[in-house]
């Protein structure tokens, strides 16, 4: 299959590599071209423009920072116009929230471009290992055409309903993740404040029902104040917190923890940790 990947950041680059390793003809484009160039040695074609990357593609994957970047590329950048009546499926895998997905769905519908809403669960290492969990929603035939892409980048695909349902599940998962990391930071703070070694806390919960693997993963870096390199940049976590808050507001649902988490993330970003890993939420 010919697969175009637009966006070769922390997630898009290893996804493109795994698509190539699975035998697909992969073309990539990235706003900052040098990042995409790193993939050239793996037999991946680096396009100078997005239109060049998507020409003749069976599936076009977007893995960009946020809804504005996706709209900018697909609509203002002319990608959807290039795909009009072309038969290629747009497989939108960035986390862009409900309004962002509605916008993409509208723009695709007006150009008869089949759309799959497919955000992912998992971070840098699972992306490198092809172990992402893909949340996939859209028409059956378009989902079938994306199946080889999902097999290459993920270990599991959860099929949902129409486009938008995967994005909503992703927001629920992000609520869980952000609240968990916030709780971990608060608990390490408390331990340090009352003279309990936070490592003893982590060791005590490790492997038991109170100890998610994520506590092991992010707890050590918090204790050591070690926030680079980023697996999931804190600035994107702030974007995700905003998307969860927007979704709850749309449904008149009050959230207790997320507003506090959002403030903590904002403080950490103000202190210069936006490009650091999510664990730097600790510094807020
Ligand atoms: P990243 O490393 O920061 O990459 C972001 C990508 O978006 C880069 O290719 C960047 O291009 C591009 N971009 C940003 N603004 C743009 C614009 N205005 N126009 C064109 N391109 C633009 O982020 P990532 O971790 O790969 O995340 C990508 C998406 O996956 C996000 O929606 C994120 O929330 C989601 N996600 C991330 C993780 C994770 O753990 N990292 C997990 C699940 C989902 P440049 O290189 O030119 O800046």
XYZ file of C-alpha atoms and ligand atoms in Angstrom:
332
model
C 0.000 0.000 0.000
C 1.071 3.588 -0.526
C 0.848 5.456 2.787
C 1.548 9.161 3.300
C 2.409 10.297 6.824
C 2.034 14.027 7.474
C 3.906 14.942 10.656
C 7.082 13.147 11.706
C 7.377 14.212 15.342
C 7.798 11.943 18.361
C 4.915 9.728 17.229
C 4.758 10.181 13.456
C 8.413 9.265 12.795
C 8.367 5.805 14.435
C 4.919 5.131 12.952
C 6.324 5.852 9.472
C 9.294 3.543 10.177
C 6.985 0.723 11.232
C 4.832 1.211 8.149
C 7.949 0.901 5.995
C 9.120 -2.149 7.972
C 5.733 -3.745 7.241
C 6.492 -3.400 3.516
C 4.428 -0.353 2.587
C 5.536 2.372 0.213
C 5.801 5.279 2.680
C 6.029 8.990 1.866
C 6.419 11.571 4.626
C 6.183 15.306 4.915
C 7.053 17.433 7.938
C 6.901 21.222 8.417
C 10.503 21.182 9.657
C 12.041 19.182 6.854
C 15.221 18.120 8.741
C 13.150 15.932 11.059
C 11.638 14.081 8.095
C 15.074 13.712 6.465
C 16.111 11.385 9.298
C 13.712 8.814 7.812
C 15.244 8.857 4.332
C 17.834 6.227 5.280
C 15.039 3.793 6.120
C 13.750 3.726 2.561
C 11.073 6.338 3.183
C 10.479 9.045 0.571
C 10.684 12.572 1.984
C 8.385 14.979 0.161
C 9.121 18.674 -0.231
C 5.417 19.551 -0.012
C 2.342 17.854 1.481
C 0.680 17.634 -1.958
C 3.665 15.632 -3.219
C 3.462 13.232 -0.263
C -0.232 12.445 -0.718
C -0.243 12.045 -4.516
C -1.255 8.466 -5.349
C -1.551 7.456 -1.685
C -4.090 4.834 -0.583
C -4.122 6.140 2.995
C -3.048 9.560 4.283
C -2.159 9.621 7.980
C -2.089 12.917 9.899
C -0.032 12.895 13.115
C 0.230 16.585 13.969
C 0.293 18.578 17.194
C -3.263 19.888 17.377
C -6.499 20.803 15.603
C -5.108 24.080 14.256
C -2.170 22.296 12.640
C -4.475 19.654 11.138
C -6.909 22.251 9.751
C -4.030 24.386 8.496
C -2.583 21.510 6.524
C -5.731 19.767 5.321
C -7.773 22.823 4.420
C -5.532 25.891 4.098
C -2.644 23.747 2.844
C -4.845 22.165 0.155
C -4.347 18.486 1.103
C -8.064 17.679 1.065
C -8.520 19.467 -2.248
C -5.728 17.292 -3.644
C -7.568 14.202 -2.371
C -10.996 15.253 -3.697
C -12.706 12.280 -5.382
C -9.330 10.519 -5.349
C -10.430 7.521 -3.275
C -7.646 7.891 -0.690
C -8.732 7.544 2.938
C -7.791 10.270 5.394
C -6.738 8.560 8.618
C -6.636 11.308 11.249
C -4.544 10.002 14.170
C -3.600 13.228 16.030
C -5.476 14.135 19.226
C -7.697 17.034 18.163
C -10.831 16.835 20.312
C -14.503 16.910 19.425
C -14.648 20.284 17.665
C -11.453 19.528 15.740
C -12.832 16.196 14.551
C -16.170 17.758 13.587
C -14.285 20.304 11.515
C -12.257 17.599 9.741
C -15.395 15.507 9.156
C -17.165 18.493 7.595
C -14.217 19.382 5.349
C -13.848 15.737 4.234
C -17.574 15.347 3.547
C -17.683 18.401 1.290
C -14.895 16.867 -0.837
C -16.060 13.227 -0.697
C -12.880 12.149 1.089
C -13.471 9.053 3.253
C -12.450 9.740 6.866
C -11.270 7.503 9.674
C -10.992 8.972 13.177
C -8.109 7.034 14.727
C -6.342 8.577 17.723
C -3.888 6.332 19.540
C -3.141 5.275 23.081
C 0.539 4.842 23.911
C 3.582 7.064 23.831
C 7.051 7.213 22.215
C 8.278 3.729 23.135
C 5.085 1.873 22.161
C 5.122 3.882 18.909
C 8.705 2.696 18.258
C 7.748 -0.888 19.049
C 4.569 -0.857 16.940
C 2.593 -1.434 20.122
C 0.121 1.440 20.038
C -3.545 0.864 20.759
C -5.531 2.344 17.894
C -9.036 3.657 18.562
C -10.657 3.445 15.137
C -13.968 4.915 14.021
C -15.503 5.513 10.625
C -17.262 3.697 7.772
C -16.503 -0.037 7.556
C -14.922 0.084 4.093
C -12.599 2.943 5.074
C -11.664 1.124 8.291
C -10.863 -2.000 6.269
C -8.541 0.001 4.047
C -6.753 1.406 7.086
C -6.410 -2.017 8.733
C -2.872 -2.645 7.343
C -1.798 0.744 8.748
C -3.176 -0.119 12.171
C -1.500 -3.552 12.049
C 1.860 -1.886 11.360
C 1.716 0.766 14.090
C -0.289 -0.975 16.790
C -0.778 -4.176 18.719
C -4.527 -3.724 19.112
C -7.288 -1.878 17.280
C -10.496 -1.011 19.079
C -13.231 -0.478 16.496
C -15.876 2.036 17.424
C -18.810 3.646 15.617
C -18.929 6.676 13.365
C -16.069 9.199 13.116
C -15.961 11.150 16.390
C -16.573 8.196 18.694
C -12.853 7.336 18.815
C -11.994 10.943 19.622
C -14.476 10.930 22.509
C -12.992 7.722 23.945
C -9.529 9.277 23.602
C -10.691 12.243 25.720
C -11.953 9.886 28.430
C -8.589 8.087 28.388
C -6.736 11.401 28.571
C -8.820 12.435 31.549
C -7.751 9.235 33.272
C -4.084 9.703 32.349
C -3.865 13.363 33.381
C -5.652 12.776 36.670
C -3.335 9.813 37.354
C -0.132 11.758 36.676
C -1.434 14.674 38.733
C -2.235 12.343 41.631
C 1.238 10.826 41.366
C 2.863 14.282 41.489
C 0.741 15.335 44.470
C 1.550 12.122 46.326
C 5.311 12.465 45.748
C 5.000 16.100 46.906
C 3.248 14.946 50.073
C 5.789 12.211 50.768
C 8.664 14.673 50.445
C 6.836 17.212 52.639
C 6.301 14.787 55.522
C 9.745 13.145 55.320
C 8.734 9.897 53.666
C 11.147 8.717 50.979
C 8.963 8.841 47.828
C 10.851 5.803 46.488
C 9.485 3.784 49.403
C 5.996 4.856 48.350
C 6.663 3.692 44.763
C 8.206 0.404 45.921
C 5.262 -0.256 48.217
C 2.633 0.102 45.472
C 4.731 -1.466 42.685
C 3.156 -4.579 41.154
C 0.075 -4.473 43.387
C -3.477 -3.260 42.737
C -2.510 0.283 43.792
C 0.529 0.450 41.525
C -0.071 1.143 37.823
C 2.972 0.739 35.537
C 2.641 4.441 34.810
C 3.601 5.247 38.424
C 6.892 3.377 37.906
C 7.401 5.105 34.561
C 6.810 8.700 35.666
C 7.519 8.505 39.428
C 11.301 8.072 39.121
C 11.732 11.055 36.772
C 9.628 13.210 39.141
C 11.775 12.265 42.133
C 14.992 12.843 40.178
C 13.619 16.032 38.480
C 14.590 14.433 35.157
C 12.196 15.549 32.445
C 14.124 15.118 29.194
C 13.811 13.745 26.608
C 10.056 14.093 26.265
C 7.981 11.040 25.382
C 4.887 13.209 25.561
C 5.615 16.961 25.658
C 3.921 18.787 28.529
C 2.588 21.462 26.145
C 0.603 18.743 24.328
C -0.701 17.480 27.673
C -1.963 21.028 28.315
C -3.693 20.939 24.925
C -5.248 17.592 25.860
C -6.472 18.953 29.205
C -8.153 21.821 27.312
C -9.808 19.321 24.958
C -11.183 17.313 27.899
C -12.485 20.473 29.576
C -14.133 21.630 26.334
C -15.816 18.249 25.877
C -17.191 18.272 29.428
C -18.432 21.847 29.009
C -20.245 20.932 25.775
C -22.110 18.245 27.665
C -22.757 20.423 30.748
C -20.691 18.022 32.807
C -18.737 19.431 35.751
C -15.212 18.093 36.266
C -13.566 18.231 39.682
C -9.911 17.347 39.117
C -9.141 18.445 35.556
C -9.384 22.211 36.154
C -6.780 21.810 38.901
C -4.593 19.663 36.662
C -4.855 22.252 33.874
C -3.652 24.978 36.264
C -0.740 22.853 37.399
C 0.272 22.108 33.799
C -0.004 25.832 32.946
C 2.270 26.760 35.874
C 4.875 24.174 34.824
C 4.776 25.475 31.238
C 5.219 29.056 32.515
C 8.299 27.823 34.357
C 9.797 26.663 31.068
C 8.783 22.982 30.964
C 6.541 23.041 27.868
C 8.936 20.941 25.770
C 9.757 18.613 28.667
C 8.042 15.327 29.348
C 4.595 15.067 30.904
C 6.330 14.120 34.183
C 7.343 17.806 34.450
C 3.749 18.479 35.498
C 5.383 17.871 38.881
C 7.004 21.333 38.599
C 3.698 23.201 38.391
P 5.475 16.371 18.389
O 6.677 15.511 18.475
O 5.490 17.691 19.062
O 5.129 16.550 16.839
C 4.162 17.471 16.434
C 4.103 17.474 14.922
O 3.154 18.453 14.493
C 5.432 17.840 14.252
O 5.524 17.116 13.061
C 5.242 19.332 13.991
O 6.054 19.834 12.969
C 3.797 19.322 13.574
N 3.192 20.649 13.627
C 2.955 21.410 14.724
N 2.341 22.552 14.385
C 2.206 22.521 13.025
C 1.670 23.406 12.071
N 1.107 24.569 12.440
N 1.695 23.042 10.762
C 2.244 21.874 10.390
N 2.779 20.989 11.236
C 2.755 21.304 12.540
O 4.174 15.619 18.938
P 3.807 14.070 18.995
O 4.100 13.579 20.365
O 4.344 13.366 17.804
O 2.211 14.183 18.924
C 1.495 14.209 17.705
C 0.013 14.029 18.045
O -0.179 12.750 18.685
C -0.553 15.067 19.018
O -1.885 15.349 18.689
C -0.471 14.356 20.364
O -1.391 14.863 21.305
C -0.804 12.935 19.953
N -0.287 11.886 20.851
C 0.957 11.972 21.379
C 1.409 10.970 22.217
C 2.775 11.009 22.864
O 2.948 10.304 23.871
N 3.743 11.744 22.360
C 0.586 9.880 22.518
C -0.683 9.803 21.927
C -1.108 10.823 21.088
P 7.523 20.448 13.315
O 8.438 19.269 13.411
O 7.802 21.337 12.169
O 7.382 21.199 14.622
